[in-house]
mmCIF file of C-alpha atoms and ligand atoms in Angstrom:
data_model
loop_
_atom_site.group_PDB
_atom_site.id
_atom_site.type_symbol
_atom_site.label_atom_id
_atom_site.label_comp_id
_atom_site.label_asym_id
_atom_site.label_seq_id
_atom_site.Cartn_x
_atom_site.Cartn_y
_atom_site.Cartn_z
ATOM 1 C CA UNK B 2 0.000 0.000 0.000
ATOM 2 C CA UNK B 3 1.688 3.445 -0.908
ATOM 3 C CA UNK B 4 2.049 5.666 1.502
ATOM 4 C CA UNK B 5 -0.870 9.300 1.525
ATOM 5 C CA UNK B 6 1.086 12.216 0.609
ATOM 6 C CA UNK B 7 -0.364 15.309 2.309
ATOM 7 C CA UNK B 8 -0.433 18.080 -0.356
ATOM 8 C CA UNK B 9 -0.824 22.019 0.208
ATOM 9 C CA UNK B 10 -0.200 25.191 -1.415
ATOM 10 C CA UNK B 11 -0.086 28.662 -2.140
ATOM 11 C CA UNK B 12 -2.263 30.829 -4.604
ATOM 12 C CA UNK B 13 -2.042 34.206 -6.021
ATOM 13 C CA UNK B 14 -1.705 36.376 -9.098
ATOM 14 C CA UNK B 15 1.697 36.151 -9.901
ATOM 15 C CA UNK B 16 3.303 33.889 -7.479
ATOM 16 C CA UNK B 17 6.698 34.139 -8.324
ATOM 17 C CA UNK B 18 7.622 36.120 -5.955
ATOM 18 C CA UNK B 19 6.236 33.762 -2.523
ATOM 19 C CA UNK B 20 8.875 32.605 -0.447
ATOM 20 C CA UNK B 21 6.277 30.173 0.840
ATOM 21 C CA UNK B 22 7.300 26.951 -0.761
ATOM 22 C CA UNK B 23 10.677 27.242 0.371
ATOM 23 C CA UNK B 24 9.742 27.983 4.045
ATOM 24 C CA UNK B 25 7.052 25.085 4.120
ATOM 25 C CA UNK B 26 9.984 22.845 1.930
ATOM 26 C CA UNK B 27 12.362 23.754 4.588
ATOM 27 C CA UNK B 28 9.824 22.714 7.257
ATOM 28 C CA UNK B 29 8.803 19.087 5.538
ATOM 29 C CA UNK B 30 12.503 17.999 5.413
ATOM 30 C CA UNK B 31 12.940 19.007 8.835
ATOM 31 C CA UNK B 32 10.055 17.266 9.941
ATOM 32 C CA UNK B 33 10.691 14.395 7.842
ATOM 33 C CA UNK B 34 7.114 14.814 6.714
ATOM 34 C CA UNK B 35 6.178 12.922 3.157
ATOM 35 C CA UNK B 36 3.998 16.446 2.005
ATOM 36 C CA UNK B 37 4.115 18.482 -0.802
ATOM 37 C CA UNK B 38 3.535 22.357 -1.034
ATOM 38 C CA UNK B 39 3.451 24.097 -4.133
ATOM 39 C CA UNK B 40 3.140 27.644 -5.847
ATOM 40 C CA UNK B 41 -0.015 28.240 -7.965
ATOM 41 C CA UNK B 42 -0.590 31.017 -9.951
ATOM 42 C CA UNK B 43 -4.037 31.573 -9.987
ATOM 43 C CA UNK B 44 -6.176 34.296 -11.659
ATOM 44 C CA UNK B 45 -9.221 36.097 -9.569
ATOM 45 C CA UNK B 46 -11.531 34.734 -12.185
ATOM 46 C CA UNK B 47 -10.468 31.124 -11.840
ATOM 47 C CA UNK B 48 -10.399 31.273 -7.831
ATOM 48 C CA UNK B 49 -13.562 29.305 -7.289
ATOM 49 C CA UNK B 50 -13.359 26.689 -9.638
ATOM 50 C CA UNK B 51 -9.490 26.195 -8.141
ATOM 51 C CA UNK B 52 -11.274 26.056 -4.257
ATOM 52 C CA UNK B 53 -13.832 23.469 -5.642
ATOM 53 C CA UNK B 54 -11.259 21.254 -7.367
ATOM 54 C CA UNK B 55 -8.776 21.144 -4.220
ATOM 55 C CA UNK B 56 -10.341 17.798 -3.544
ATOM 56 C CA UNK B 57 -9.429 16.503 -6.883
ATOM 57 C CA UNK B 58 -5.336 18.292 -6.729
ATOM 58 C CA UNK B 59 -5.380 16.351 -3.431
ATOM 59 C CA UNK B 60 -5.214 19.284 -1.580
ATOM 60 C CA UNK B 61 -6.087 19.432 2.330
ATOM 61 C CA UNK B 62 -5.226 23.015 3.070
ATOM 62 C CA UNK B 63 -3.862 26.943 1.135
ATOM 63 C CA UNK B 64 -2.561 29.495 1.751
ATOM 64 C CA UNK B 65 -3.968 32.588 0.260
ATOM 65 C CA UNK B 66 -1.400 35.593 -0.781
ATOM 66 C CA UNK B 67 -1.785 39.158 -2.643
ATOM 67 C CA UNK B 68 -3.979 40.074 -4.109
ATOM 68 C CA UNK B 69 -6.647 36.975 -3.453
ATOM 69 C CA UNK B 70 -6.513 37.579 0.368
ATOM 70 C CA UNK B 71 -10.258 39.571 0.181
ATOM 71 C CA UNK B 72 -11.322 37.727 -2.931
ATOM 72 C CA UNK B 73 -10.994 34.497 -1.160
ATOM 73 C CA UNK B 74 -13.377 35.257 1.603
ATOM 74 C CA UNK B 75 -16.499 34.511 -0.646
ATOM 75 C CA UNK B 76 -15.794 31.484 -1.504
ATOM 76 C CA UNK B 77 -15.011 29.406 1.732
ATOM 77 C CA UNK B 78 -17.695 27.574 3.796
ATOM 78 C CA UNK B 79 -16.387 29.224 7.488
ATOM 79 C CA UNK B 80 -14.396 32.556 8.490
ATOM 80 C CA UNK B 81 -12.579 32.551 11.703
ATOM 81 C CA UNK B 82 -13.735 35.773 13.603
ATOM 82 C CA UNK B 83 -10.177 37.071 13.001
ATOM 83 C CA UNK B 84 -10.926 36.465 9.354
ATOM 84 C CA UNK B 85 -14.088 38.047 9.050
ATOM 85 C CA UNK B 86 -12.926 41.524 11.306
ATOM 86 C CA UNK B 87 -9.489 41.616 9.686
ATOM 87 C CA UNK B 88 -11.521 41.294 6.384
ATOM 88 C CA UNK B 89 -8.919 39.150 4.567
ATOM 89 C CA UNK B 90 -7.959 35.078 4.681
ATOM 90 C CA UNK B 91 -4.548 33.677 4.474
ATOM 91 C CA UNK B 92 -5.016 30.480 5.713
ATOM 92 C CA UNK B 93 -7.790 28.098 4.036
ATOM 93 C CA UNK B 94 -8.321 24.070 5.780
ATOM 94 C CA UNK B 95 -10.309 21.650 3.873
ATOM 95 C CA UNK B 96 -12.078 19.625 6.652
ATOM 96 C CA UNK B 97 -15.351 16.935 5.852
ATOM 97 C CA UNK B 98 -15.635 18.817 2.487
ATOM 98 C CA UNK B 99 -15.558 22.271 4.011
ATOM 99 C CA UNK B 100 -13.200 25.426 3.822
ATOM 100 C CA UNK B 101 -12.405 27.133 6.679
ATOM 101 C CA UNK B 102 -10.479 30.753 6.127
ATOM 102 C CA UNK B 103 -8.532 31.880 8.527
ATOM 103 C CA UNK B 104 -6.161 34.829 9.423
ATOM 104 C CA UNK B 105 -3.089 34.003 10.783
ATOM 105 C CA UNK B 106 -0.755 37.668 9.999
ATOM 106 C CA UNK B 107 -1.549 38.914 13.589
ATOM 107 C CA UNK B 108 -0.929 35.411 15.387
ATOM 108 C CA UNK B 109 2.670 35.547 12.836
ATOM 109 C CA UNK B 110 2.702 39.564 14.480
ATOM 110 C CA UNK B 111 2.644 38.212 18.204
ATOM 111 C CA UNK B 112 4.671 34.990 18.091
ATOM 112 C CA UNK B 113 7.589 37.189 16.632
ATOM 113 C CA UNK B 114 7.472 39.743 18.739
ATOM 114 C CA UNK B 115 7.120 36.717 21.634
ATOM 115 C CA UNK B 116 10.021 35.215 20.131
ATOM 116 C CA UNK B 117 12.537 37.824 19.626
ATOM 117 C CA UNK B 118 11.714 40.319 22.527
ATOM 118 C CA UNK B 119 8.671 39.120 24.755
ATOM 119 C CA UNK B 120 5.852 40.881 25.628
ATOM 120 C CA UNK B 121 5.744 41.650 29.208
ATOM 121 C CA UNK B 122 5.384 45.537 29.111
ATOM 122 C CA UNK B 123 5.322 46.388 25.607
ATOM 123 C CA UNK B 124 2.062 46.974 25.180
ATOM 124 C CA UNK B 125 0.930 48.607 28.732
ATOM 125 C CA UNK B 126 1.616 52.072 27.398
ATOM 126 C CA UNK B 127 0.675 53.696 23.651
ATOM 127 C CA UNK B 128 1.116 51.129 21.512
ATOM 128 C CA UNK B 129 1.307 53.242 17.630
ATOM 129 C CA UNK B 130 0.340 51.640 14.450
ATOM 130 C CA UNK B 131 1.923 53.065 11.563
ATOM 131 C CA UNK B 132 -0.396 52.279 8.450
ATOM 132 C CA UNK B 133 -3.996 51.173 7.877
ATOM 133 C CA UNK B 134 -3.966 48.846 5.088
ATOM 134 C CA UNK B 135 -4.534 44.518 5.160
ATOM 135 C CA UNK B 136 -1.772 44.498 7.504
ATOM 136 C CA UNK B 137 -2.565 46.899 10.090
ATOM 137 C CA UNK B 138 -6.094 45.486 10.384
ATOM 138 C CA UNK B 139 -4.735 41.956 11.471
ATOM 139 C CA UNK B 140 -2.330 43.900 13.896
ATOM 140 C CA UNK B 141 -4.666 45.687 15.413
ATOM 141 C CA UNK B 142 -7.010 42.905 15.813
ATOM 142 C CA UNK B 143 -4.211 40.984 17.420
ATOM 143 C CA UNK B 144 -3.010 44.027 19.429
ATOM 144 C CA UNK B 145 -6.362 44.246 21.221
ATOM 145 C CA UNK B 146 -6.772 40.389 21.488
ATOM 146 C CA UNK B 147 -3.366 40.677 23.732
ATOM 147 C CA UNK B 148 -4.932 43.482 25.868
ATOM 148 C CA UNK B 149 -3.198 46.605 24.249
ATOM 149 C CA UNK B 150 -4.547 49.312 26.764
ATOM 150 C CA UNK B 151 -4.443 51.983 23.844
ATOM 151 C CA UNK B 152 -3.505 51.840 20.390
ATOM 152 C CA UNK B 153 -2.956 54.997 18.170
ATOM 153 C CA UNK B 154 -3.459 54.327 14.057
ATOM 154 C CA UNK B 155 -1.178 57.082 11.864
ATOM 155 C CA UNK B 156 -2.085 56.819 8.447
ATOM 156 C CA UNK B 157 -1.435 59.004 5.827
ATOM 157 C CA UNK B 158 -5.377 58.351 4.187
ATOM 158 C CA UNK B 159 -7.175 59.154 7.759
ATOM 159 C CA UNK B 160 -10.467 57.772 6.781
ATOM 160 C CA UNK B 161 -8.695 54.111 6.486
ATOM 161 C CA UNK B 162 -7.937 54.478 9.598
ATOM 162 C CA UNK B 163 -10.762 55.711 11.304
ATOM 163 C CA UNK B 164 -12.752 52.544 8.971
ATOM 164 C CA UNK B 165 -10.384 50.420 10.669
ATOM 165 C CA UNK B 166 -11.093 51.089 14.180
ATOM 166 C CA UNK B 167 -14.237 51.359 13.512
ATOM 167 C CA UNK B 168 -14.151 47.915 12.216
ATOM 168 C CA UNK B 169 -11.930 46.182 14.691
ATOM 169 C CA UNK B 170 -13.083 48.110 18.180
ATOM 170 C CA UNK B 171 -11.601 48.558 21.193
ATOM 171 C CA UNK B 172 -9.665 51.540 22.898
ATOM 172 C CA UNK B 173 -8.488 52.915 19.491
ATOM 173 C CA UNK B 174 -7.731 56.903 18.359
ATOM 174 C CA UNK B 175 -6.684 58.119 15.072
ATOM 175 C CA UNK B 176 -3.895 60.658 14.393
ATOM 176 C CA UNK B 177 -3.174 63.223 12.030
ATOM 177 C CA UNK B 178 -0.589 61.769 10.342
ATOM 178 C CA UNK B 179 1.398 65.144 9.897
ATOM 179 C CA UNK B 180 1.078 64.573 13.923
ATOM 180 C CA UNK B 181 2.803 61.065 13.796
ATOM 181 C CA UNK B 182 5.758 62.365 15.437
ATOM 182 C CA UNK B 183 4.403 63.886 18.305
ATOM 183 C CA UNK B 184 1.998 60.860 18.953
ATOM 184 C CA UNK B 185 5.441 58.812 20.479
ATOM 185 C CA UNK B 186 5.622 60.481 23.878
ATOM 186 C CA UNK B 187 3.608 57.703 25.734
ATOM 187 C CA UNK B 188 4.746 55.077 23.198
ATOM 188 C CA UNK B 189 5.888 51.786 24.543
ATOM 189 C CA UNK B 190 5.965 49.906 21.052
ATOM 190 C CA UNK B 191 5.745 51.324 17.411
ATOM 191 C CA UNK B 192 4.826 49.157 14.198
ATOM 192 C CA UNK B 193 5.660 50.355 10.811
ATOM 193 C CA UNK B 194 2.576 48.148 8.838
ATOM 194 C CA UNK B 195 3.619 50.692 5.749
ATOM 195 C CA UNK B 196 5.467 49.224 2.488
ATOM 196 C CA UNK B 197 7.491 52.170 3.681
ATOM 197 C CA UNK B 198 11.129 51.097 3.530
ATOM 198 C CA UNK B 199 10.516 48.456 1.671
ATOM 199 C CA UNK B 200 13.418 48.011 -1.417
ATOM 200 C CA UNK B 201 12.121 50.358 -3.579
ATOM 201 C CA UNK B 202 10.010 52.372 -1.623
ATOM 202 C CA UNK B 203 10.870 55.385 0.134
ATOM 203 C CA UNK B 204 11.853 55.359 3.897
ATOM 204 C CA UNK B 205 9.364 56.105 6.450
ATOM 205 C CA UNK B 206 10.007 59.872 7.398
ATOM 206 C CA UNK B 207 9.347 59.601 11.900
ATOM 207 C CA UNK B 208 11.336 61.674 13.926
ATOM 208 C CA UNK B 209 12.216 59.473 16.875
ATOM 209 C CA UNK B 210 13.472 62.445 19.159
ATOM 210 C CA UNK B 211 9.968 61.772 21.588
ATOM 211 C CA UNK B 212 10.359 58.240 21.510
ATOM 212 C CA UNK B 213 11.309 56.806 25.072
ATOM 213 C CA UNK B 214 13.698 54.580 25.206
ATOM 214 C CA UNK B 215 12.189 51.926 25.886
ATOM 215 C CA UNK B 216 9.706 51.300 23.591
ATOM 216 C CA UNK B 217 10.301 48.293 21.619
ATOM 217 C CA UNK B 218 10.534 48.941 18.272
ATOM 218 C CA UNK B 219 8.973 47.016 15.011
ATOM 219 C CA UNK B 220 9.224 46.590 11.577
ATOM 220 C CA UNK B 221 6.562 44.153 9.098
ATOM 221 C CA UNK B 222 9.149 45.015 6.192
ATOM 222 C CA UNK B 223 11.560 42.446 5.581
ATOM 223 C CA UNK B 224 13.190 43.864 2.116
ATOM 224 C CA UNK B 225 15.366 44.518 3.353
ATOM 225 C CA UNK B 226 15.698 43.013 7.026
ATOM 226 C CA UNK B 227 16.830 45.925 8.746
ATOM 227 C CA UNK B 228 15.208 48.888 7.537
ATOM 228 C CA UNK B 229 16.065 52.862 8.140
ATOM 229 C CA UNK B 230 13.541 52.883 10.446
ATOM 230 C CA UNK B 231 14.536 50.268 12.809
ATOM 231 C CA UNK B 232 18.332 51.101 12.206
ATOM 232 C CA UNK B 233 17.820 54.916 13.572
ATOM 233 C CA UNK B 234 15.565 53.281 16.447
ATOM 234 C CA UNK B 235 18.267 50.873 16.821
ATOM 235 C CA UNK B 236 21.427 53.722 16.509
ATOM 236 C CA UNK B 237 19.082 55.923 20.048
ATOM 237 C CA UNK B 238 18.870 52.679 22.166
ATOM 238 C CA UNK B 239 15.309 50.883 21.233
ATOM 239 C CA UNK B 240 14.823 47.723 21.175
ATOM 240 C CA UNK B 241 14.212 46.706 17.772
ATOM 241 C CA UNK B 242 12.076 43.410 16.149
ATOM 242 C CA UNK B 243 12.596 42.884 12.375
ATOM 243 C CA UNK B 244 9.814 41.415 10.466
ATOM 244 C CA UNK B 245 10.945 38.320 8.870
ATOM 245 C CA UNK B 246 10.007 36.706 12.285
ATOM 246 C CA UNK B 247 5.793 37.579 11.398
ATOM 247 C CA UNK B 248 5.677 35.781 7.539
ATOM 248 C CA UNK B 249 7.589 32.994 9.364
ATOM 249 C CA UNK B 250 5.323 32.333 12.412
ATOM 250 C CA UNK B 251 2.101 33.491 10.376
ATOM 251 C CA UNK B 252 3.050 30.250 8.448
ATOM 252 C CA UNK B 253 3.196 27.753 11.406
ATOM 253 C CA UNK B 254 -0.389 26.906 11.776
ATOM 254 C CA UNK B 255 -1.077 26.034 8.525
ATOM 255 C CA UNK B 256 1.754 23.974 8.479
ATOM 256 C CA UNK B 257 0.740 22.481 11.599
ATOM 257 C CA UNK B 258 -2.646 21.770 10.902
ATOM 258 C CA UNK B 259 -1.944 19.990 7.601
ATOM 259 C CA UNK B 260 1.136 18.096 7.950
ATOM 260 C CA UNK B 261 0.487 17.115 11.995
ATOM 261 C CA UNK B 262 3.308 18.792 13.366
ATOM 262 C CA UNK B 263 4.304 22.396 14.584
ATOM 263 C CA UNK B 264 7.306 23.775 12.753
ATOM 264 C CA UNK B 265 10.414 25.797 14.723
ATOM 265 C CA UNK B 266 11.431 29.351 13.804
ATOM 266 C CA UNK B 267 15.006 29.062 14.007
ATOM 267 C CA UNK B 268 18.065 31.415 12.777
ATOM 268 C CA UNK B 269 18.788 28.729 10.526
ATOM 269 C CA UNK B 270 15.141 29.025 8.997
ATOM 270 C CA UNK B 271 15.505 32.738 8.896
ATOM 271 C CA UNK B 272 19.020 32.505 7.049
ATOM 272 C CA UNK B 273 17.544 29.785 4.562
ATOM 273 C CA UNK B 274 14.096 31.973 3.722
ATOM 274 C CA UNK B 275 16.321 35.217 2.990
ATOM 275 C CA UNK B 276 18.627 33.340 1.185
ATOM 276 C CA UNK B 277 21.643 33.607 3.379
ATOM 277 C CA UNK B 278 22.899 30.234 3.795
ATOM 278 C CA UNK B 279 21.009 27.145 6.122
ATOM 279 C CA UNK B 280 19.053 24.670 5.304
HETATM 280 P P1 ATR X 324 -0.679 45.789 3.086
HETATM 281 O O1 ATR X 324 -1.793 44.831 2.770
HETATM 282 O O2 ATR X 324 0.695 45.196 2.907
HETATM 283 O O3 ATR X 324 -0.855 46.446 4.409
HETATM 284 P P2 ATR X 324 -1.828 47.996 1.664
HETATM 285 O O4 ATR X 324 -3.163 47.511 2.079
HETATM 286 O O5 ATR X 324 -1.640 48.413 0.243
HETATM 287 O O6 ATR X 324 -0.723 46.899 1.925
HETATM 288 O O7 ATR X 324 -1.385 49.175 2.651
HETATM 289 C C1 ATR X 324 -0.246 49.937 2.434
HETATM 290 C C2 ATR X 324 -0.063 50.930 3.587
HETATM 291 O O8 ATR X 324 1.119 51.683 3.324
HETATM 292 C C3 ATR X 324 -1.206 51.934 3.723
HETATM 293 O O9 ATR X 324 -1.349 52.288 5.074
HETATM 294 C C4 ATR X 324 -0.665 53.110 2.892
HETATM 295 O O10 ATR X 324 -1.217 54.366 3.231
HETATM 296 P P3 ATR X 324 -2.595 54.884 2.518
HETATM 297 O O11 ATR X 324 -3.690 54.167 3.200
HETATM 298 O O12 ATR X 324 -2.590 56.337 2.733
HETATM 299 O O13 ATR X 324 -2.447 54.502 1.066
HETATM 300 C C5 ATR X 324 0.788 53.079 3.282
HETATM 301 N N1 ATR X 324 1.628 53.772 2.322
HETATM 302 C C6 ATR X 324 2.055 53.325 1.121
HETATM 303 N N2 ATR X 324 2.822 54.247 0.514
HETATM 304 C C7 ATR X 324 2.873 55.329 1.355
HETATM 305 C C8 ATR X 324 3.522 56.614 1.312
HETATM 306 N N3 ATR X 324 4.266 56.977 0.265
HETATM 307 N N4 ATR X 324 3.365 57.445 2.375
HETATM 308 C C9 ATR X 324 2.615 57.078 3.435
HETATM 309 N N5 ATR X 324 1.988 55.886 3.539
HETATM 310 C C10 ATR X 324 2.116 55.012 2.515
#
């Protein structure tokens, strides 16, 4: 009798560019699991008759990546509450015929901050989100799942932000964002959720002069790993969290709900997925 081999994937329009398949290949030889997880490149139009024909690929489980992450959300039987207030799915699970979407950037948000710094005190003060877009919704979502006591949104399109609080709820005030820099006084963490800083993208302009020193410091760009931002926050004494840490833990329940096991975030890992060396 030959062995099942559990298969998964990732979809999106392109797909060249996920560094999925080599995290979740990295994690089946590790794990000495006999899976399979592969890059699809999948057109909005075609995302429906791909869901109903996971069956027939053999597929138990998906991720979802840009720019399918809304799309998605009509098709599956179940959202996770995450799911439905973040208002995107990463994360789909075939189970007794049904899909099950699921949200797993904020959970990726919290285990690498957990990870790499820890979260006693971090967020007992202002806790400011720097952005509004997919990303800052699952952050927030998470932040106020932890117990943030206040969370401050900056984003450059203010009615984004205010749609965002409005949609998540919870102890929640918008800023100016010509105010951002002022806004760090009471600060004990600060997320950059921008694609500020990103290669190619200009740096994010935040004058850290209010900042206490304390306040643990965060970046969700990881192109490259340590960004302006978090260097200059780095340079005055912050602590500092790069962002490779979130895609890698946002991964893990997938993983672990598909192939039976929960996968490690290592420095090897991290060195493999950027490309460094490992493996
Ligand atoms: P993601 O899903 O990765 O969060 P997104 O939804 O496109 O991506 O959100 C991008 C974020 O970066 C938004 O907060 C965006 O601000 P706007 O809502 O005003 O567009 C922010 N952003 C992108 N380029 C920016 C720039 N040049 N200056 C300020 N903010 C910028």
């Amino acid at each position: 009798m030959s062995e099942i081999i559990l298969k998964s994937g990732v979809i999106g329009w392109p797909i060249d560019h996920s560094l999925s398949p080599r995290l979740f290949g990295y994690w089946l030889k590790k794990n000495s699991v006999n899976g399979f997880y592969k890059a699809y490149a999948v057109q909005k139009d075609d995302i429906n008759e791909f869901l109903c024909n996971m069956s027939k690929l053999g597929l138990v489980g998906l991720n979802v990546t840009v720019p399918h992450k809304q799309e998605v959300m009509k098709y599956v039987d179940h959202l996770s509450d995450c799911a439905r207030k973040v208002g995107a799915v990463n994360t789909i699970t075939k189970k007794d015929g049904l899909l099950f979407g699921d949200n797993t950037d904020g959970y990726g948000f919290i285990e690498n901050l957990r990870q790499n710094y820890g979260l006693t005190n971090a967020f007992n003060g202002d806790c400011i989100v720097i952005g509004a877009g997919g990303a800052a919704r699952a952050i927030v979502y998470a932040l106020i799942n932890i117990g943030a006591k206040k969370i401050k949104i900056v984003n450059r399109t203010q009615s984004k932000a205010e749609k965002l609080a409005k949609d998540i709820g919870g102890p929640i005030d918008v800023i100016d964002w010509n105010k951002r820099h002022n806004s760090l006084t009471e600060a004990t963490f600060v997320v950059n959720t921008t694609t500020l800083g990103m290669k190619g993208n200009p740096p994010l302009e935040l004058n850290l002069s209010a900042l206490p020193k304390k306040a643990l410091i965060n970046d969700i760009v990881y192109v490259p790993v340590e960004t302006t931002f978090l260097r200059n926050a780095r340079a005055r004494g912050n602590p500092t969290v790069d962002g490779i840490g979130m895609l890698l833990h946002q991964a893990r329940p997938g993983f672990a709900e598909w192939f039976n096991k929960d996968p490690l975030v290592t420095e090897d890992l991290r060195h493999y997925v950027l490309g460094i060396n490992g493996g």
